[in-house]
PDB file of C-alpha atoms in Angstrom:
ATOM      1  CA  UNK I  11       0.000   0.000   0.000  1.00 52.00           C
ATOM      2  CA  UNK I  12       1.201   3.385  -0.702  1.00 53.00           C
ATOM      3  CA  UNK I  13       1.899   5.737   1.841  1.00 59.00           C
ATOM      4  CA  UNK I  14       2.045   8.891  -0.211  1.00 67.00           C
ATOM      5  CA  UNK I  15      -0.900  11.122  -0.742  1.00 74.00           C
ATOM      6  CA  UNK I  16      -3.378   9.972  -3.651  1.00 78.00           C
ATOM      7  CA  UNK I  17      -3.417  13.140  -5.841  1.00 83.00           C
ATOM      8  CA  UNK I  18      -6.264  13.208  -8.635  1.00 83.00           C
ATOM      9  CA  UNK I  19      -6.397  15.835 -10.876  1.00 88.00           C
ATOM     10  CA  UNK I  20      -9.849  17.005 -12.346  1.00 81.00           C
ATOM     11  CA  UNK I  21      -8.927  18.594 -15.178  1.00 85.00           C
ATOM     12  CA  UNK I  22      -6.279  16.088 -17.077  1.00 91.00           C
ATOM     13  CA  UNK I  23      -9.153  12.605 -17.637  1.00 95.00           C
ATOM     14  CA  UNK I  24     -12.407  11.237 -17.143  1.00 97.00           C
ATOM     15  CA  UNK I  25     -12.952   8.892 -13.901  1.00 96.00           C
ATOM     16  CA  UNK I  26     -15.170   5.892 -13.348  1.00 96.00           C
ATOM     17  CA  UNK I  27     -15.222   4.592  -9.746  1.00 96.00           C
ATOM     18  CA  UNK I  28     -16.438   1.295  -8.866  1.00 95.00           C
ATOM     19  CA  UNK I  29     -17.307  -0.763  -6.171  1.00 95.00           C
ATOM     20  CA  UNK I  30     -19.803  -3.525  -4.337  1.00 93.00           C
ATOM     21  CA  UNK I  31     -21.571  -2.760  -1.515  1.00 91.00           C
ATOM     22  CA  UNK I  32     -19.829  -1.357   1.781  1.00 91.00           C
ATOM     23  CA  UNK I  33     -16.532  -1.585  -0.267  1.00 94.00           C
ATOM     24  CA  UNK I  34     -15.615   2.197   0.752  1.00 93.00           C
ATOM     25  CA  UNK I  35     -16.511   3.941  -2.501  1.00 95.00           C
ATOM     26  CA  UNK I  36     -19.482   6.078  -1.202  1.00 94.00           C
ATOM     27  CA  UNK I  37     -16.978   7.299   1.864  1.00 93.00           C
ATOM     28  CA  UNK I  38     -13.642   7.211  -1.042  1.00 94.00           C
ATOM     29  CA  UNK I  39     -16.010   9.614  -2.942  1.00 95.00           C
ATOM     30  CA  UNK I  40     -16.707  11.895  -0.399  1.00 96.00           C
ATOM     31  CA  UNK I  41     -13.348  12.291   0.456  1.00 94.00           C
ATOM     32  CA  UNK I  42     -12.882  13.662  -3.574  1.00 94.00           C
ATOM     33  CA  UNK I  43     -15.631  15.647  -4.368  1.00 95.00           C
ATOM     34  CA  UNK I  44     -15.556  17.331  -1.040  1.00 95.00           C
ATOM     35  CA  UNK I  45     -12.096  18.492  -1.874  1.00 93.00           C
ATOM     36  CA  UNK I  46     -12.732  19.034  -5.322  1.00 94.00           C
ATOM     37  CA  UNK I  47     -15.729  21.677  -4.378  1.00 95.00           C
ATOM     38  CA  UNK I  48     -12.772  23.714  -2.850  1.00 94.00           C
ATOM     39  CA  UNK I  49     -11.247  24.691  -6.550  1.00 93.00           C
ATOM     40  CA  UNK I  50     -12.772  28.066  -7.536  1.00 92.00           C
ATOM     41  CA  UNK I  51     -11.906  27.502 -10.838  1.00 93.00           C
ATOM     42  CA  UNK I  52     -14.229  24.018 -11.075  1.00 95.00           C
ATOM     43  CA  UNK I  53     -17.957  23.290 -11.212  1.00 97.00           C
ATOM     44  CA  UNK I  54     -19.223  20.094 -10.027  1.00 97.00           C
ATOM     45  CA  UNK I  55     -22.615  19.599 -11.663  1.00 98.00           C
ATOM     46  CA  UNK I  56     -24.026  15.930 -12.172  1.00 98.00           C
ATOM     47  CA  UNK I  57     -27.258  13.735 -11.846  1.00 98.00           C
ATOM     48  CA  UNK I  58     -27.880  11.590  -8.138  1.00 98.00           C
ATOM     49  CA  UNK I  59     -30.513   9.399  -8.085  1.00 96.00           C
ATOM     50  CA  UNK I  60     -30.349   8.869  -4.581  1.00 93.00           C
ATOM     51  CA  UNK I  61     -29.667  12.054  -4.104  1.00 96.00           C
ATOM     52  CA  UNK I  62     -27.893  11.495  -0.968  1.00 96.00           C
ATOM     53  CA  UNK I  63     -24.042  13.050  -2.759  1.00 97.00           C
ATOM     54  CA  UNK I  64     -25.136  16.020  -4.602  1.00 97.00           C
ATOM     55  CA  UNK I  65     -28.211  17.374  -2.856  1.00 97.00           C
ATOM     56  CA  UNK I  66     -26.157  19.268  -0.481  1.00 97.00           C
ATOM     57  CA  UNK I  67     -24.034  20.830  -3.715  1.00 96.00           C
ATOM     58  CA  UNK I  68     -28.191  21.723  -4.736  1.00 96.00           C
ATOM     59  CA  UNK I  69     -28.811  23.205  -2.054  1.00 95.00           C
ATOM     60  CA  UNK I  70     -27.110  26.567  -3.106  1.00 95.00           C
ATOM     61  CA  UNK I  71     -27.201  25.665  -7.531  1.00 96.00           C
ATOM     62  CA  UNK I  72     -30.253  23.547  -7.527  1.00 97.00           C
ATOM     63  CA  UNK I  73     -30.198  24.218 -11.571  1.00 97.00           C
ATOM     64  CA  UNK I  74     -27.064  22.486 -11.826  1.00 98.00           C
ATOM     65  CA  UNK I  75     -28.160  18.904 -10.362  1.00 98.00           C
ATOM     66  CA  UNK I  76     -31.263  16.345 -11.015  1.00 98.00           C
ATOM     67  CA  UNK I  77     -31.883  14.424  -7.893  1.00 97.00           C
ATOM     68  CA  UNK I  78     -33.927  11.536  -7.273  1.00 96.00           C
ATOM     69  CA  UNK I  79     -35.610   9.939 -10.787  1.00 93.00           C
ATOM     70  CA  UNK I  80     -39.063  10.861 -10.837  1.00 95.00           C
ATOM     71  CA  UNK I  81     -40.844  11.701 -14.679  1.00 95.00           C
ATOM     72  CA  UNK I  82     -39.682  15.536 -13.873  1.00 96.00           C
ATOM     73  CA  UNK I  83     -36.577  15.006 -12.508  1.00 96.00           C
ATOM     74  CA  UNK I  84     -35.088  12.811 -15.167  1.00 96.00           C
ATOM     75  CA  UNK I  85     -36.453  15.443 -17.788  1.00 96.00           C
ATOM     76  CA  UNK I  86     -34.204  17.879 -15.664  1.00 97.00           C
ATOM     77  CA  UNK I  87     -31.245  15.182 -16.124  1.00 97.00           C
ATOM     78  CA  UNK I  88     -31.553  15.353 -20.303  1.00 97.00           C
ATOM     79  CA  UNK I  89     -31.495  18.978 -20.254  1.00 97.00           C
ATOM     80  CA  UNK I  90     -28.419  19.496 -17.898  1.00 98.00           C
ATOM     81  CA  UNK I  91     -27.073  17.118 -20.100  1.00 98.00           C
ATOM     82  CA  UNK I  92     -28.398  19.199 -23.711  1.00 97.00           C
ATOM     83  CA  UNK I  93     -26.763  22.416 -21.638  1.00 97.00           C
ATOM     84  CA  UNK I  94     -23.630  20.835 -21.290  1.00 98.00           C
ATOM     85  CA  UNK I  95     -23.082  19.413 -24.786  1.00 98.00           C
ATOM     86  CA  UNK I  96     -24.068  23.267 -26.140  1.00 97.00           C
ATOM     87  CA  UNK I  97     -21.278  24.249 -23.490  1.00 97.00           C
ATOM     88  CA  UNK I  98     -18.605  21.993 -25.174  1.00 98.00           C
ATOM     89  CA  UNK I  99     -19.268  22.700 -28.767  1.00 98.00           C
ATOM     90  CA  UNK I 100     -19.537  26.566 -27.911  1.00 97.00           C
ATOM     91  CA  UNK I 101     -16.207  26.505 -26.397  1.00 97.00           C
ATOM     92  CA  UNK I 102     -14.772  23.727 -28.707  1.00 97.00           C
ATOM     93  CA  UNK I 103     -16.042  26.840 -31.534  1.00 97.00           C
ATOM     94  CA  UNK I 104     -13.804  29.339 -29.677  1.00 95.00           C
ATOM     95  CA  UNK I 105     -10.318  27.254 -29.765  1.00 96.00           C
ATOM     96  CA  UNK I 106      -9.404  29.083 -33.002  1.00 96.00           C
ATOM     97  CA  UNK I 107      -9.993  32.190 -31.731  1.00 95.00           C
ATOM     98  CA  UNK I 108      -7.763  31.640 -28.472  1.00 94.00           C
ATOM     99  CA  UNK I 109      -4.917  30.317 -30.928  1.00 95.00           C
ATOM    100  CA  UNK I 110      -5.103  26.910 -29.590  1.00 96.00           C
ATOM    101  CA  UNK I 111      -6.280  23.492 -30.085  1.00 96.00           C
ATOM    102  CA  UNK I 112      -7.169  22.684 -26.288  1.00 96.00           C
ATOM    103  CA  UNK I 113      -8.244  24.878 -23.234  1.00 96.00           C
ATOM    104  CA  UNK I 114      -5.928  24.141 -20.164  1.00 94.00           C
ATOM    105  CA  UNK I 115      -6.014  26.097 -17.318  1.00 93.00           C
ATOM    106  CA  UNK I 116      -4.638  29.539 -18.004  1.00 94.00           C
ATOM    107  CA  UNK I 117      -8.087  30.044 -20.047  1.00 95.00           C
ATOM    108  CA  UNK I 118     -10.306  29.461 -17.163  1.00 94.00           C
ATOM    109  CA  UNK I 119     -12.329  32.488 -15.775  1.00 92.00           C
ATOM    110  CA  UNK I 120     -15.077  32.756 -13.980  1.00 89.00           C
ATOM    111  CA  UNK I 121     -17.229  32.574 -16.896  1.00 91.00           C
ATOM    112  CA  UNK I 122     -15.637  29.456 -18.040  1.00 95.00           C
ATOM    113  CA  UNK I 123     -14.472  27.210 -14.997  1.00 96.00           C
ATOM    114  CA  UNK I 124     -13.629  23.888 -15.788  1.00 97.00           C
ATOM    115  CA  UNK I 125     -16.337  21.871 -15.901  1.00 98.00           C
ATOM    116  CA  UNK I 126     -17.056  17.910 -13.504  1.00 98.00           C
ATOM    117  CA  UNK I 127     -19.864  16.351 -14.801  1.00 98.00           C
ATOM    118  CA  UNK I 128     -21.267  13.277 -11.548  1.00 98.00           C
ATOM    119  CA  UNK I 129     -22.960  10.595 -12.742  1.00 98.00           C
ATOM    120  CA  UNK I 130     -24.170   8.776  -9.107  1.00 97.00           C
ATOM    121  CA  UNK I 131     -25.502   5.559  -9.636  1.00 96.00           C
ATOM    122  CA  UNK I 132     -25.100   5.781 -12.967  1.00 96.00           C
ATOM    123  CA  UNK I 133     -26.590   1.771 -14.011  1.00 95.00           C
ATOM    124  CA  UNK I 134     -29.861   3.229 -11.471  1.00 95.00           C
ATOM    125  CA  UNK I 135     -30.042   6.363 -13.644  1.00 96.00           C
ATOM    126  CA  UNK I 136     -29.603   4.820 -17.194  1.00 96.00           C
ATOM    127  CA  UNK I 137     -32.526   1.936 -16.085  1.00 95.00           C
ATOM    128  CA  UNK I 138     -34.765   4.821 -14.812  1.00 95.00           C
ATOM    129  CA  UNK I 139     -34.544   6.263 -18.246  1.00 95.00           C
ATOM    130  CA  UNK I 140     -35.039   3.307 -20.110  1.00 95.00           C
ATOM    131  CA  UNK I 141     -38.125   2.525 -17.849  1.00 94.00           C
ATOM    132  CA  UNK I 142     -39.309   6.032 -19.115  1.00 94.00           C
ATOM    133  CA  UNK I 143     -38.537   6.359 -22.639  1.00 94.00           C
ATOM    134  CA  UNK I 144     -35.855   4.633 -24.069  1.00 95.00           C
ATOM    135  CA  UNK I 145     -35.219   7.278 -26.641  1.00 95.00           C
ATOM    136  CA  UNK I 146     -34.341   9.477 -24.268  1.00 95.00           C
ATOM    137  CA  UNK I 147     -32.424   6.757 -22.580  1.00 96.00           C
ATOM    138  CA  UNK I 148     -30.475   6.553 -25.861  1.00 96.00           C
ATOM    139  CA  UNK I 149     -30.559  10.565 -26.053  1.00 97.00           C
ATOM    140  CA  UNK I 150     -28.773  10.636 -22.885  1.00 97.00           C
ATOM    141  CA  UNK I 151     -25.850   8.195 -23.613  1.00 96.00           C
ATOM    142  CA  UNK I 152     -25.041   9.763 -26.949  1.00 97.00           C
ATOM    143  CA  UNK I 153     -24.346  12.965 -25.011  1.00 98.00           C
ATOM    144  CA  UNK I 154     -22.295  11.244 -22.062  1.00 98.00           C
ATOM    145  CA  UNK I 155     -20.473   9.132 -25.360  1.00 97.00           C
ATOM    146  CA  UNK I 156     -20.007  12.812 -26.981  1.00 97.00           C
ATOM    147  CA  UNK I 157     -18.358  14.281 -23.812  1.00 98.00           C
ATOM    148  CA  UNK I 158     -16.317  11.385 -22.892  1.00 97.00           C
ATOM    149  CA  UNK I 159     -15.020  11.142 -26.472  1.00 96.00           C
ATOM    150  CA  UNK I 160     -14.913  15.330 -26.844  1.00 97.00           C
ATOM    151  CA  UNK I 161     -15.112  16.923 -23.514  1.00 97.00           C
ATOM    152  CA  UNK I 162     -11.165  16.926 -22.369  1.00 95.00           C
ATOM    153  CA  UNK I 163     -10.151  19.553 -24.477  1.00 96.00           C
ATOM    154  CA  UNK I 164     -12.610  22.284 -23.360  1.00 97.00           C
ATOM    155  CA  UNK I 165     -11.999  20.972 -19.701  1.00 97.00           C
ATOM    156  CA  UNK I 166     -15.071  19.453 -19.767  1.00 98.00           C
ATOM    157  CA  UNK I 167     -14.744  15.855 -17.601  1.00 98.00           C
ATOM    158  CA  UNK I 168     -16.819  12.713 -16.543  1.00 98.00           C
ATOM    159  CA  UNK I 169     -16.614  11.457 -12.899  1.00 97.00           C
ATOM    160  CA  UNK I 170     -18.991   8.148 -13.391  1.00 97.00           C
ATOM    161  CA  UNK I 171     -19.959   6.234 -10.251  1.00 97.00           C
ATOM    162  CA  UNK I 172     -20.862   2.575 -10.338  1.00 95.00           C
ATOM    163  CA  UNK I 173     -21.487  -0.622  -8.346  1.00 93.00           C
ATOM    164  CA  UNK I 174     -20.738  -2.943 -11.150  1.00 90.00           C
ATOM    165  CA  UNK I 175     -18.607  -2.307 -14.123  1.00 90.00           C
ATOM    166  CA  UNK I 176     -20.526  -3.926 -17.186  1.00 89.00           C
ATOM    167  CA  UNK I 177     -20.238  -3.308 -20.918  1.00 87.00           C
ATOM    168  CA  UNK I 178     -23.679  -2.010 -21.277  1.00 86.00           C
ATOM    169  CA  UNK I 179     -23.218   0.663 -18.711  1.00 90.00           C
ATOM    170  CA  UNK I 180     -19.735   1.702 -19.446  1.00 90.00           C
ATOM    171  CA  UNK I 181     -20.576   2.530 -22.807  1.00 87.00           C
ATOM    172  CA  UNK I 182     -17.169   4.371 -24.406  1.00 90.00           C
ATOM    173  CA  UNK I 183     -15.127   3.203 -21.200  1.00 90.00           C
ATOM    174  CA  UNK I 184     -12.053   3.108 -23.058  1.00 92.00           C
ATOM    175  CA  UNK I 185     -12.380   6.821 -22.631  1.00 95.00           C
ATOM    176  CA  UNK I 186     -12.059   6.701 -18.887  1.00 96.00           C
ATOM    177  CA  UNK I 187      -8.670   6.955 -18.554  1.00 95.00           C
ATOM    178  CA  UNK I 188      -8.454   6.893 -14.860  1.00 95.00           C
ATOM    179  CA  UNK I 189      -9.729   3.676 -13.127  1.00 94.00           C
ATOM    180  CA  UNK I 190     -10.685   3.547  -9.427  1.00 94.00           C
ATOM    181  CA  UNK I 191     -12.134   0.551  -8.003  1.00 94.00           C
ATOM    182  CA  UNK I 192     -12.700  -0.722  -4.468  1.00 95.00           C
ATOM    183  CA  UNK I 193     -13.921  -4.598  -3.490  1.00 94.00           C
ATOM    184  CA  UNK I 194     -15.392  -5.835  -6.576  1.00 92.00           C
ATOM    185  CA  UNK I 195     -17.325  -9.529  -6.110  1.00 87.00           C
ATOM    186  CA  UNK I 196     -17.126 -10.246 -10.003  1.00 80.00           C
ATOM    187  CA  UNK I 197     -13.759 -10.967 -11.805  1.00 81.00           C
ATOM    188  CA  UNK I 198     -15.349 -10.279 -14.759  1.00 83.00           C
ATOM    189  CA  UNK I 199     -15.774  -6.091 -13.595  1.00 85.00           C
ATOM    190  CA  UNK I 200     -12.293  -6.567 -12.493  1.00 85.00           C
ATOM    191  CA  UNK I 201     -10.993  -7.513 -16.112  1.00 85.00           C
ATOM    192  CA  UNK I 202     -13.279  -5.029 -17.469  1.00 88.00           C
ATOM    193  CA  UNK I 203     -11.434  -2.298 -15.867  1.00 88.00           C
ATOM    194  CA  UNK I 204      -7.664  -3.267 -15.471  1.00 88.00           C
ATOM    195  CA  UNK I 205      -7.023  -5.365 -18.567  1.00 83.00           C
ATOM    196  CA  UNK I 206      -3.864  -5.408 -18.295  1.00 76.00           C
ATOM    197  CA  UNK I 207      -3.307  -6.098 -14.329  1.00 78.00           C
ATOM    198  CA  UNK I 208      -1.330  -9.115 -13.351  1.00 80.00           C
ATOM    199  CA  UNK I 209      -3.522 -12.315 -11.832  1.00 80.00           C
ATOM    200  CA  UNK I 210      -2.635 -11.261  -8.587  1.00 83.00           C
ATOM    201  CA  UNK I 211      -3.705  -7.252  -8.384  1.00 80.00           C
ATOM    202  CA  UNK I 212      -6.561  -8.702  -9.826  1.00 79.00           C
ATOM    203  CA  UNK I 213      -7.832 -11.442  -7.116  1.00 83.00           C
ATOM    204  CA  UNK I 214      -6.814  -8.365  -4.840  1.00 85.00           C
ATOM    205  CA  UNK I 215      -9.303  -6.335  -5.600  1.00 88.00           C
ATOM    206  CA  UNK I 216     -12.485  -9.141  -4.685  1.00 87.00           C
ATOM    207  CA  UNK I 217     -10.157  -9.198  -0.950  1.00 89.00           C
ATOM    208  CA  UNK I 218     -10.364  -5.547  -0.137  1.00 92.00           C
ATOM    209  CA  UNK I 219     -11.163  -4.111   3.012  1.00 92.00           C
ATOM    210  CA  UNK I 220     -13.501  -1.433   2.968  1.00 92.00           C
ATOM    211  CA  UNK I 221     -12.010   1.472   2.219  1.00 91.00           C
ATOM    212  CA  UNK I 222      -9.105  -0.390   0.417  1.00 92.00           C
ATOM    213  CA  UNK I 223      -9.432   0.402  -3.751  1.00 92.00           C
ATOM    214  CA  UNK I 224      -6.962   0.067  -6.643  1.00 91.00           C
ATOM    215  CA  UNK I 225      -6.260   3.306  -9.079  1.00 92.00           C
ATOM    216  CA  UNK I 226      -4.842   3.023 -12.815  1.00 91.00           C
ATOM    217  CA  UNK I 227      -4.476   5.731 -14.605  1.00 92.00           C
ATOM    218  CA  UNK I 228      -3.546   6.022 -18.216  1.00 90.00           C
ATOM    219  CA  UNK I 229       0.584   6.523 -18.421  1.00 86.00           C
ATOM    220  CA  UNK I 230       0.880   5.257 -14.826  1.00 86.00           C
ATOM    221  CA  UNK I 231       1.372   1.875 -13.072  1.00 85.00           C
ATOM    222  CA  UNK I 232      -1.505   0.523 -10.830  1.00 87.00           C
ATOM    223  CA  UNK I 233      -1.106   1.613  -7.250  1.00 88.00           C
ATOM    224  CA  UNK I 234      -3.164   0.598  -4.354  1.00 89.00           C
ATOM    225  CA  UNK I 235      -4.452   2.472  -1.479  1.00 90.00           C
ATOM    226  CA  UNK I 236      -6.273   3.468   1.248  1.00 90.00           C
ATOM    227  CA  UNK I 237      -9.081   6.183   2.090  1.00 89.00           C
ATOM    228  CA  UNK I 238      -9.598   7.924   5.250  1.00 85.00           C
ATOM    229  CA  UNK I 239     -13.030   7.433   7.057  1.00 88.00           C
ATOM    230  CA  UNK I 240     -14.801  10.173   6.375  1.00 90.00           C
ATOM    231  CA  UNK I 241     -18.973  10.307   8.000  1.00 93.00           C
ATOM    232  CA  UNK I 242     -21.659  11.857   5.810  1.00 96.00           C
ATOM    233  CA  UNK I 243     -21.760  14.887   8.859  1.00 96.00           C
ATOM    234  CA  UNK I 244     -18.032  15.260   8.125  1.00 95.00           C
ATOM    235  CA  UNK I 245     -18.468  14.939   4.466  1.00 96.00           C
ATOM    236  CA  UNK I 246     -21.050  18.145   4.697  1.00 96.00           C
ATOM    237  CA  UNK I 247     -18.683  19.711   7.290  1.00 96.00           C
ATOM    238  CA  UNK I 248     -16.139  19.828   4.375  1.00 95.00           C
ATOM    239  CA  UNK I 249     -17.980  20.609   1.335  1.00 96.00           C
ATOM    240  CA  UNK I 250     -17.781  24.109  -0.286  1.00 93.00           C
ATOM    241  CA  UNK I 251     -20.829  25.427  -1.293  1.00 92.00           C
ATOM    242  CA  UNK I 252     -20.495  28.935  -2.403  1.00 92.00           C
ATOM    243  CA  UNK I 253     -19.825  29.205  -6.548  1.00 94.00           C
ATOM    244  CA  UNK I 254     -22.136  30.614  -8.717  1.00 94.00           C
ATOM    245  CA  UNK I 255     -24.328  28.010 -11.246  1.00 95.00           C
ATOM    246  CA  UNK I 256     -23.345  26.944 -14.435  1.00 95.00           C
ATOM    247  CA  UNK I 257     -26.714  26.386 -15.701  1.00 95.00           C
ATOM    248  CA  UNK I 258     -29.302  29.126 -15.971  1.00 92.00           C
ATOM    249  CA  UNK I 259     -32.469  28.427 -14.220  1.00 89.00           C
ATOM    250  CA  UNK I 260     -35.082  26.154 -15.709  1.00 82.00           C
ATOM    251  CA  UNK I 261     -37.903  28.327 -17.401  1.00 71.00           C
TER     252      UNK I 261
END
């Protein structure tokens, strides 16, 4: 296990975190997003059907987060997601005019902060939809495929949340290029996300201890580690609250 700090930058890749049941990636999450609400320059917007995560973010930007997955709220999910997609393409439309073919951080202001899209629960969410209308079930992971594929150069990322890594949720997951899992029960999630991890680091990761997770990310080696227990109180404690919406306010 490592004993150096875990650092995990926001704006260099997508993120999909994984993890069974009490493995320690509800509590691992906390721990980053509460720290990642502290960057002025970022806005953490994102869809929670439990809305246990980001309904404290929604307190203070409600426009900026759908939570829970009832008819209305799920509508609210599609156009969060429509919002963002016109975000990305009008920014992807202004590269030529800042001389450059990517935004990195000297081009954030407060008018363009980097931008952390949450998907909670992601499998629940995609199933609600479907359940609903599965065009806009489709609707919705065209625009998550279009970010994931599209979104790093205008600073745009994914931060995807799951219990179970499966092909037909992780649609476009070679585009996560940072991997987080804690105890996974099924070798076959385990595979899915370190393909190329030796025998061993995988059969570690259906041992963990809660709290315990494994990280790849792309140009790196595999490193294990551990979280700090962190209480939903604490978790609140820590969260910053305070910057302005991204999204305007639903008509």
């Amino acid at each position: 296990w490592t004993n150096q700090p875990l650092h995990i930058d926001p704006l260099t890749m997508h993120t999909v975190v994984s993890g069974a049941t009490r493995s320690g990636k509800t509590v691992g999450t906390y721990g980053i997003l509460s720290q990642l609400s502290r960057i002025p320059y970022l806005r953490i917007i994102g869809i929670d059907p439990s809305s246990v995560l980001l309904g404290p973010l929604a307190e203070t930007r409600p426009q900026d987060f759908a939570l829970g997955s009832s008819p209305d709220t799920l509508e609210k999910s599609l156009e969060i997601l429509q919002h963002l997609e016109q975000e990305m393409d009008r920014r992807t439309s202004s590269l030529l005019d800042l001389r450059t073919d990517k935004l990195t951080p000297t081009h954030l202001t407060p008018d363009r902060p980097a931008v952390l899209l949450v998907l909670e629960e992601y499998a629940g969410f995609l199933a609600a939809l479907e359940g609903m209308d599965k065009k806009k079930k489709s609707e919705a992971t065209r625009i998550i495929g279009r970010i994931l594929r599209e979104g790093a150069k205008t600073l745009i990322h994914v931060f995807t949340i799951i219990q179970r890594p499966e092909a037909a949720i992780l649609h476009d997951r070679a585009q996560y290029s940072r991997r987080i899992s804690f105890r996974l029960d099924n070798d076959d999630g385990v595979k899915m996300l370190f393909e190329g991890a030796s025998d061993e680091s995988r059969a570690a990761v259906k041992e963990f201890q809660p709290g315990q997770g494994l990280i790849h990310e792309a140009g790196t080696n595999l490193r294990k580690f551990n979280t700090a227990y962190l209480e939903y109180p604490d978790y609140l404690d820590r969260l910053t609250t305070n910057h302005p919406p991204l999204l305007p306010e639903r008509s």
